[in-house]
Amino acid sequence: MAVVKVKAGHVQPVWAGHPWVYAQAVEFLEGGAVAGDEVLVQDARGNTLGRGLYSPQSAIAVRLYTRDEHIALDGALVGARIQQAMERRSAVGLPSQGTNAYRLIHAEGDDLPGLVVDRFGDDLVVQLTTIGMKRREGVILDALQRLLSPRAIIDRTPAKTAASEGFEAGVGVVRGESVSALSFEEHGIRFEIPLELGQKTGFYLDQRSLRARLAELSPGRRVLDAFCYVGALSLAVARGGAASVRAVDSSAAAIEVAARCAARNELAGPISFEVGDAFETLKRAARDGGYDLVIADPPKLAKTRGFARRALATMRRLAAASLRATSPGGLCVLCSCSAALGFPELIRAAALGGRDANVRPLVLERWSQGPDHPVPAAFPEGQYLSTLIVQALPL
């Protein structure tokens, strides 16, 4: 087996448990290895740090899946890791009565880096994000079929991610019956999301906990959901007792799906859906006196740390616009789905945006991804979702 030697100044994070070896940390490759091969990772003295999958085209040269140099990533290990992930979800109450959609495999969080699997009712959606996992696709799909007996397994690997790793992404159903939509429940709300709708694996499962919390905070409130996508947050607050909900998104297709889901759950009454620009909607809301609860959960603003400064400026603008659109004493929800724009940056954006808006934002609660998105303690990049619930107070 080939050996990847790590430069002396880059050993500490890997030794402490970080699962990535960056390309810039590699001193040299000893022995032959091609994309997707298993490799040993060692420090300059020859001490083994772990065993992982090799991605020579990537900025992340190796993703470690074990610290034991004798453990191979074969069918038996894949099956065991999936079984462990299932037990981990069961321990936190997933699936549960009224909820049958959750993340089953969260890559590094379940010791299967390069693999994401989401369960949506009877169906599974997979993303194979490294060449190493793509080469083991058959073993992975066999294990998922054996352990979960899904109706269908759908591949939604992003084409751009696959290209960066040197392979072609699969498209659509790769095992099982032909399906055209994902049908599932969350907290008793029934969803049906067409496969052609392209966000992530089809739905933002990582915000489940926030949706439950906002449903608790919504009774009697007038709510503005500025980036509603398929309306999951809007439906949650409507079910929770909101007096009215204005749900806005720039995608006409997403708004159409959201309206159908609202009708399916008999929640169309309090919700008005519209296609529009979030910033313009927030400006109009501020002029009209504001809402009791404003939700701003935008798409990812910073794909990498290199975009963090620009993303912080955009989040500051969004925070200012959202706080202006929140009635005095009301609640404003600000979200970031990028590890490069975490809680410190989000709090700074809220503070500066509040100053711009002549509002004093008081942080009441902090939320992140749910327990089906586990994160190794030594892997801060895995903590990618940050949400603040703030009260908009006068200066």
Short mmCIF file of C-alpha atoms in Angstrom, two decimals:
data_model
loop_
_atom_site.label_atom_id
_atom_site.label_comp_id
_atom_site.label_asym_id
_atom_site.label_seq_id
_atom_site.Cartn_x
_atom_site.Cartn_y
_atom_site.Cartn_z
CA MET A 1 0.00 0.00 0.00
CA ALA A 2 1.23 3.47 -0.85
CA VAL A 3 2.20 5.80 2.00
CA VAL A 4 1.40 9.51 2.18
CA LYS A 5 3.99 11.33 4.29
CA VAL A 6 2.73 14.44 6.11
CA LYS A 7 4.96 17.48 6.54
CA ALA A 8 6.23 18.05 10.06
CA GLY A 9 4.27 21.28 10.58
CA HIS A 10 0.96 19.71 9.55
CA VAL A 11 0.86 16.57 11.70
CA GLN A 12 -0.83 17.93 14.83
CA PRO A 13 -4.42 18.32 13.46
CA VAL A 14 -4.37 14.83 11.92
CA TRP A 15 -2.90 13.32 15.09
CA ALA A 16 -5.64 15.03 17.14
CA GLY A 17 -8.38 13.48 15.00
CA HIS A 18 -8.94 15.74 12.00
CA PRO A 19 -9.97 13.41 9.14
CA TRP A 20 -8.43 15.41 6.26
CA VAL A 21 -4.91 15.60 4.89
CA TYR A 22 -4.68 18.66 2.67
CA ALA A 23 -2.60 18.49 -0.49
CA GLN A 24 -0.33 21.27 0.82
CA ALA A 25 0.41 19.12 3.88
CA VAL A 26 1.78 16.20 1.85
CA GLU A 27 5.57 15.88 1.87
CA PHE A 28 5.64 13.06 -0.68
CA LEU A 29 3.87 9.88 -1.83
CA GLU A 30 5.85 6.70 -1.26
CA GLY A 31 4.84 3.93 -3.67
CA GLY A 32 2.32 4.01 -6.47
CA ALA A 33 -1.30 5.07 -5.92
CA VAL A 34 -4.09 6.12 -8.26
CA ALA A 35 -7.22 8.10 -7.54
CA GLY A 36 -9.49 6.32 -5.06
CA ASP A 37 -6.85 3.92 -3.71
CA GLU A 38 -6.45 3.25 -0.01
CA VAL A 39 -3.26 4.75 1.41
CA LEU A 40 -1.50 4.82 4.75
CA VAL A 41 -0.84 8.25 6.26
CA GLN A 42 2.36 8.65 8.26
CA ASP A 43 4.34 11.41 9.89
CA ALA A 44 7.96 12.09 8.98
CA ARG A 45 9.17 9.55 11.57
CA GLY A 46 7.10 6.74 10.10
CA ASN A 47 4.37 6.73 12.75
CA THR A 48 1.02 5.74 11.23
CA LEU A 49 -1.70 8.37 11.61
CA GLY A 50 -4.41 6.43 9.83
CA ARG A 51 -5.67 4.94 6.62
CA GLY A 52 -7.77 6.73 4.04
CA LEU A 53 -8.81 7.24 0.44
CA TYR A 54 -6.56 9.09 -1.99
CA SER A 55 -7.84 12.02 -4.11
CA PRO A 56 -4.87 13.42 -6.07
CA GLN A 57 -6.99 16.00 -7.97
CA SER A 58 -8.48 17.47 -4.81
CA ALA A 59 -7.27 20.10 -2.34
CA ILE A 60 -7.97 17.35 0.23
CA ALA A 61 -5.47 14.67 -0.77
CA VAL A 62 -6.60 12.02 1.74
CA ARG A 63 -9.76 11.52 3.76
CA LEU A 64 -9.13 9.21 6.70
CA TYR A 65 -11.74 6.60 7.61
CA THR A 66 -9.78 4.79 10.35
CA ARG A 67 -6.79 5.22 12.66
CA ASP A 68 -6.01 1.51 12.42
CA GLU A 69 -3.60 0.69 9.60
CA HIS A 70 -4.95 -2.87 9.37
CA ILE A 71 -8.63 -2.02 8.65
CA ALA A 72 -9.64 -2.06 4.98
CA LEU A 73 -12.65 -0.22 3.55
CA ASP A 74 -14.38 -3.35 2.22
CA GLY A 75 -17.99 -4.49 2.11
CA ALA A 76 -17.94 -5.76 5.68
CA LEU A 77 -16.69 -2.43 7.06
CA VAL A 78 -19.14 -0.38 4.95
CA GLY A 79 -22.03 -2.51 6.22
CA ALA A 80 -20.85 -2.21 9.82
CA ARG A 81 -20.51 1.58 9.55
CA ILE A 82 -24.00 1.91 8.06
CA GLN A 83 -25.40 -0.28 10.85
CA GLN A 84 -23.68 1.91 13.44
CA ALA A 85 -25.11 5.03 11.80
CA MET A 86 -28.62 3.54 11.91
CA GLU A 87 -28.21 2.77 15.62
CA ARG A 88 -26.90 6.30 16.22
CA ARG A 89 -30.06 7.78 14.66
CA SER A 90 -32.30 5.42 16.57
CA ALA A 91 -30.68 6.57 19.81
CA VAL A 92 -31.76 10.17 19.10
CA GLY A 93 -35.30 9.16 18.09
CA LEU A 94 -35.04 8.89 14.30
CA PRO A 95 -37.17 7.80 12.63
CA SER A 96 -40.12 8.68 14.87
CA GLN A 97 -43.87 8.85 14.63
CA GLY A 98 -44.57 11.65 12.16
CA THR A 99 -40.95 11.97 10.99
CA ASN A 100 -39.41 9.57 8.47
CA ALA A 101 -36.89 11.88 6.77
CA TYR A 102 -33.38 12.34 8.19
CA ARG A 103 -29.70 12.08 7.35
CA LEU A 104 -28.60 8.47 7.63
CA ILE A 105 -24.90 8.86 6.71
CA HIS A 106 -23.12 12.17 7.34
CA ALA A 107 -19.74 11.50 5.74
CA GLU A 108 -16.95 12.18 8.28
CA GLY A 109 -19.48 12.23 11.11
CA ASP A 110 -20.19 8.54 10.48
CA ASP A 111 -16.63 7.54 9.53
CA LEU A 112 -17.54 7.25 5.84
CA PRO A 113 -15.97 10.39 4.34
CA GLY A 114 -17.17 11.11 0.83
CA LEU A 115 -20.59 9.51 1.40
CA VAL A 116 -23.87 11.23 2.27
CA VAL A 117 -27.12 9.28 2.49
CA ASP A 118 -30.49 10.86 3.29
CA ARG A 119 -33.62 8.84 3.97
CA PHE A 120 -36.92 10.17 2.67
CA GLY A 121 -39.64 7.74 3.69
CA ASP A 122 -39.22 4.63 1.56
CA ASP A 123 -36.43 6.11 -0.58
CA LEU A 124 -32.74 6.86 -0.11
CA VAL A 125 -30.79 9.67 -1.75
CA VAL A 126 -27.01 9.24 -2.00
CA GLN A 127 -24.16 11.58 -2.79
CA LEU A 128 -20.75 10.07 -3.60
CA THR A 129 -18.43 13.07 -3.30
CA THR A 130 -14.99 11.45 -3.67
CA ILE A 131 -13.44 9.22 -6.29
CA GLY A 132 -12.72 6.68 -3.54
CA MET A 133 -16.40 6.31 -2.66
CA LYS A 134 -17.39 6.30 -6.32
CA ARG A 135 -15.11 3.32 -6.90
CA ARG A 136 -16.91 1.52 -4.04
CA GLU A 137 -20.39 2.47 -5.24
CA GLY A 138 -21.56 -1.11 -5.78
CA VAL A 139 -20.50 -2.20 -2.29
CA ILE A 140 -22.25 0.83 -0.75
CA LEU A 141 -25.50 0.35 -2.66
CA ASP A 142 -25.54 -3.38 -1.87
CA ALA A 143 -25.19 -2.63 1.84
CA LEU A 144 -27.93 0.00 1.78
CA GLN A 145 -30.29 -2.40 0.02
CA ARG A 146 -29.52 -5.21 2.44
CA LEU A 147 -29.91 -3.15 5.61
CA LEU A 148 -32.78 -0.80 4.69
CA SER A 149 -34.70 -2.40 1.77
CA PRO A 150 -35.53 0.98 0.18
CA ARG A 151 -38.06 1.35 -2.61
CA ALA A 152 -35.48 3.32 -4.61
CA ILE A 153 -31.92 4.62 -4.26
CA ILE A 154 -31.41 7.93 -6.05
CA ASP A 155 -28.00 9.40 -6.89
CA ARG A 156 -27.84 13.20 -6.50
CA THR A 157 -24.08 13.70 -6.51
CA PRO A 158 -23.34 17.28 -7.61
CA ALA A 159 -21.80 17.24 -11.09
CA LYS A 160 -19.26 19.92 -10.15
CA THR A 161 -18.08 17.91 -7.14
CA ALA A 162 -17.72 14.76 -9.24
CA ALA A 163 -15.76 16.61 -11.93
CA SER A 164 -13.35 18.01 -9.34
CA GLU A 165 -12.66 14.41 -8.23
CA GLY A 166 -12.28 13.09 -11.76
CA PHE A 167 -15.45 11.07 -12.31
CA GLU A 168 -18.91 11.48 -13.80
CA ALA A 169 -21.80 11.79 -11.37
CA GLY A 170 -24.67 9.36 -11.47
CA VAL A 171 -28.11 10.75 -12.22
CA GLY A 172 -31.50 9.71 -10.88
CA VAL A 173 -32.58 6.26 -9.71
CA VAL A 174 -29.65 3.83 -9.59
CA ARG A 175 -31.38 0.97 -7.73
CA GLY A 176 -35.00 -0.05 -7.25
CA GLU A 177 -38.26 1.33 -8.62
CA SER A 178 -38.61 4.40 -10.79
CA VAL A 179 -39.79 7.39 -8.73
CA SER A 180 -40.46 10.99 -9.70
CA ALA A 181 -40.76 12.59 -6.26
CA LEU A 182 -39.64 12.22 -2.66
CA SER A 183 -42.61 11.57 -0.35
CA PHE A 184 -42.04 11.87 3.41
CA GLU A 185 -43.18 13.37 6.71
CA GLU A 186 -41.61 15.73 9.21
CA HIS A 187 -43.35 16.45 12.51
CA GLY A 188 -46.57 15.22 10.93
CA ILE A 189 -46.34 17.54 7.90
CA ARG A 190 -46.42 15.64 4.62
CA PHE A 191 -44.13 16.67 1.78
CA GLU A 192 -43.79 15.63 -1.84
CA ILE A 193 -40.71 17.10 -3.55
CA PRO A 194 -40.13 16.44 -7.28
CA LEU A 195 -36.70 15.01 -8.03
CA GLU A 196 -35.93 17.80 -10.49
CA LEU A 197 -35.85 20.36 -7.68
CA GLY A 198 -32.13 20.64 -7.11
CA GLN A 199 -31.21 21.88 -3.61
CA LYS A 200 -28.85 19.50 -1.79
CA THR A 201 -30.42 16.01 -1.70
CA GLY A 202 -33.88 17.54 -2.19
CA PHE A 203 -34.69 19.07 1.20
CA TYR A 204 -32.94 20.88 4.06
CA LEU A 205 -33.04 18.11 6.65
CA ASP A 206 -30.47 19.93 8.80
CA GLN A 207 -33.02 22.58 9.84
CA ARG A 208 -35.52 20.12 11.38
CA SER A 209 -34.79 21.24 14.94
CA LEU A 210 -35.14 24.91 14.03
CA ARG A 211 -38.48 24.29 12.34
CA ALA A 212 -39.79 22.64 15.51
CA ARG A 213 -38.55 25.55 17.63
CA LEU A 214 -40.05 28.24 15.41
CA ALA A 215 -43.38 26.40 15.44
CA GLU A 216 -43.29 26.81 19.23
CA LEU A 217 -42.56 30.54 18.92
CA SER A 218 -45.10 31.31 16.20
CA PRO A 219 -48.59 31.33 17.82
CA GLY A 220 -50.36 34.58 16.99
CA ARG A 221 -47.38 36.09 15.16
CA ARG A 222 -47.29 37.60 11.68
CA VAL A 223 -44.41 35.83 9.91
CA LEU A 224 -42.23 36.67 6.90
CA ASP A 225 -40.19 33.77 5.46
CA ALA A 226 -37.86 35.54 3.00
CA PHE A 227 -36.10 32.49 1.45
CA CYS A 228 -38.81 29.88 1.80
CA TYR A 229 -37.71 27.34 -0.87
CA VAL A 230 -40.38 24.57 -0.64
CA GLY A 231 -42.01 26.18 2.39
CA ALA A 232 -40.85 23.86 5.19
CA LEU A 233 -40.40 26.68 7.71
CA SER A 234 -43.56 28.41 6.53
CA LEU A 235 -45.61 25.25 6.99
CA ALA A 236 -44.07 24.65 10.42
CA VAL A 237 -45.01 28.10 11.76
CA ALA A 238 -48.46 27.90 10.18
CA ARG A 239 -49.00 24.54 11.90
CA GLY A 240 -47.70 26.13 15.08
CA GLY A 241 -50.43 28.78 15.06
CA ALA A 242 -49.02 31.81 13.23
CA ALA A 243 -51.66 34.43 12.50
CA SER A 244 -50.34 34.85 8.95
CA VAL A 245 -47.31 33.75 6.93
CA ARG A 246 -45.82 35.47 3.90
CA ALA A 247 -43.55 33.00 2.07
CA VAL A 248 -41.22 34.35 -0.63
CA ASP A 249 -38.65 32.70 -2.89
CA SER A 250 -36.97 33.62 -6.17
CA SER A 251 -37.74 30.17 -7.66
CA ALA A 252 -41.18 29.83 -9.21
CA ALA A 253 -40.79 26.03 -9.23
CA ALA A 254 -40.06 25.96 -5.49
CA ILE A 255 -43.03 28.23 -4.74
CA GLU A 256 -45.32 25.96 -6.76
CA VAL A 257 -44.18 22.91 -4.78
CA ALA A 258 -44.55 24.82 -1.50
CA ALA A 259 -48.13 25.80 -2.33
CA ARG A 260 -49.01 22.19 -3.15
CA CYS A 261 -47.50 20.98 0.13
CA ALA A 262 -49.49 23.61 2.04
CA ALA A 263 -52.70 22.50 0.37
CA ARG A 264 -51.92 18.83 1.05
CA ASN A 265 -51.60 19.63 4.75
CA GLU A 266 -54.61 21.98 4.86
CA LEU A 267 -52.33 24.88 5.76
CA ALA A 268 -52.92 27.06 2.71
CA GLY A 269 -55.24 29.43 4.59
CA PRO A 270 -52.73 31.43 6.66
CA ILE A 271 -49.90 31.29 4.07
CA SER A 272 -49.48 33.54 1.04
CA PHE A 273 -46.82 32.34 -1.41
CA GLU A 274 -45.09 34.64 -3.88
CA VAL A 275 -42.14 34.67 -6.26
CA GLY A 276 -39.86 37.56 -5.45
CA ASP A 277 -36.48 38.93 -4.41
CA ALA A 278 -35.75 38.60 -0.70
CA PHE A 279 -34.06 41.98 -0.28
CA GLU A 280 -36.86 43.83 -2.07
CA THR A 281 -39.44 41.97 0.01
CA LEU A 282 -37.64 42.91 3.22
CA LYS A 283 -37.47 46.56 2.17
CA ARG A 284 -41.21 46.67 1.48
CA ALA A 285 -41.90 44.92 4.77
CA ALA A 286 -39.91 47.59 6.65
CA ARG A 287 -41.88 50.37 4.95
CA ASP A 288 -45.15 48.61 5.82
CA GLY A 289 -44.40 48.42 9.55
CA GLY A 290 -42.65 45.06 9.80
CA TYR A 291 -43.49 41.52 10.94
CA ASP A 292 -43.48 39.86 14.36
CA LEU A 293 -41.18 37.08 13.14
CA VAL A 294 -38.79 37.43 10.19
CA ILE A 295 -36.86 34.40 8.89
CA ALA A 296 -33.79 34.89 6.67
CA ASP A 297 -32.26 31.53 5.69
CA PRO A 298 -30.36 32.30 2.45
CA PRO A 299 -28.43 29.88 0.20
CA LYS A 300 -24.76 29.35 1.02
CA LEU A 301 -22.92 32.68 0.91
CA ALA A 302 -19.32 31.42 1.35
CA LYS A 303 -18.36 28.18 -0.37
CA THR A 304 -14.80 28.45 0.98
CA ARG A 305 -12.86 30.60 3.46
CA GLY A 306 -11.67 32.68 0.50
CA PHE A 307 -15.19 34.04 0.11
CA ALA A 308 -15.70 34.74 3.82
CA ARG A 309 -15.09 38.50 3.74
CA ARG A 310 -17.52 39.07 0.88
CA ALA A 311 -20.05 36.75 2.51
CA LEU A 312 -19.79 38.65 5.79
CA ALA A 313 -20.59 41.90 3.98
CA THR A 314 -23.63 40.28 2.33
CA MET A 315 -24.80 38.83 5.65
CA ARG A 316 -24.45 42.26 7.27
CA ARG A 317 -26.71 43.73 4.57
CA LEU A 318 -29.17 40.88 5.03
CA ALA A 319 -29.15 41.29 8.81
CA ALA A 320 -29.83 45.01 8.48
CA ALA A 321 -32.67 44.45 6.02
CA SER A 322 -34.19 41.67 8.16
CA LEU A 323 -33.98 43.68 11.38
CA ARG A 324 -35.60 46.69 9.71
CA ALA A 325 -38.41 44.36 8.58
CA THR A 326 -38.93 43.10 12.16
CA SER A 327 -41.40 45.02 14.27
CA PRO A 328 -40.01 46.47 17.55
CA GLY A 329 -39.63 43.67 20.07
CA GLY A 330 -40.19 41.04 17.39
CA LEU A 331 -37.99 38.07 16.54
CA CYS A 332 -35.53 37.84 13.66
CA VAL A 333 -33.96 34.55 12.56
CA LEU A 334 -30.60 34.72 10.74
CA CYS A 335 -29.04 31.58 9.24
CA SER A 336 -25.73 30.67 7.64
CA CYS A 337 -25.10 27.27 6.04
CA SER A 338 -21.36 27.75 5.56
CA ALA A 339 -18.59 26.75 7.96
CA ALA A 340 -16.69 29.81 6.73
CA LEU A 341 -19.46 31.99 8.17
CA GLY A 342 -20.03 30.44 11.58
CA PHE A 343 -21.41 31.79 14.86
CA PRO A 344 -18.71 34.44 15.48
CA GLU A 345 -19.12 35.87 11.98
CA LEU A 346 -22.91 35.62 12.09
CA ILE A 347 -23.04 37.43 15.43
CA ARG A 348 -20.74 40.14 14.07
CA ALA A 349 -22.97 40.53 11.00
CA ALA A 350 -26.02 40.82 13.26
CA ALA A 351 -24.31 43.46 15.42
CA LEU A 352 -23.13 45.56 12.47
CA GLY A 353 -26.38 45.07 10.58
CA GLY A 354 -28.29 46.13 13.67
CA ARG A 355 -26.20 49.31 13.91
CA ASP A 356 -26.93 50.03 10.23
CA ALA A 357 -30.65 49.53 10.88
CA ASN A 358 -30.70 51.51 14.15
CA VAL A 359 -31.81 48.33 15.94
CA ARG A 360 -30.24 46.59 18.93
CA PRO A 361 -30.27 42.82 18.22
CA LEU A 362 -30.38 40.75 21.38
CA VAL A 363 -29.30 37.13 20.82
CA LEU A 364 -31.78 34.81 22.50
CA GLU A 365 -30.92 31.43 21.03
CA ARG A 366 -28.30 29.67 18.89
CA TRP A 367 -29.14 26.65 16.74
CA SER A 368 -27.14 24.35 14.47
CA GLN A 369 -27.64 21.14 12.49
CA GLY A 370 -29.56 18.34 14.15
CA PRO A 371 -28.12 15.19 15.76
CA ASP A 372 -28.43 13.25 12.50
CA HIS A 373 -25.58 15.49 11.23
CA PRO A 374 -22.87 14.48 13.78
CA VAL A 375 -19.48 16.19 13.82
CA PRO A 376 -16.14 14.80 15.09
CA ALA A 377 -14.80 17.04 17.85
CA ALA A 378 -11.52 17.57 15.95
CA PHE A 379 -13.31 18.55 12.73
CA PRO A 380 -14.60 22.15 13.03
CA GLU A 381 -15.35 22.27 9.30
CA GLY A 382 -18.17 19.81 9.93
CA GLN A 383 -20.07 22.38 12.03
CA TYR A 384 -21.40 24.26 9.02
CA LEU A 385 -24.89 25.43 10.05
CA SER A 386 -25.32 28.45 12.32
CA THR A 387 -28.61 30.11 13.28
CA LEU A 388 -29.40 33.01 15.60
CA ILE A 389 -32.79 33.91 16.98
CA VAL A 390 -32.55 37.56 18.00
CA GLN A 391 -34.98 40.08 19.41
CA ALA A 392 -35.10 43.42 17.59
CA LEU A 393 -34.94 46.12 20.25
CA PRO A 394 -34.74 49.92 19.85
CA LEU A 395 -31.32 51.53 20.32
#
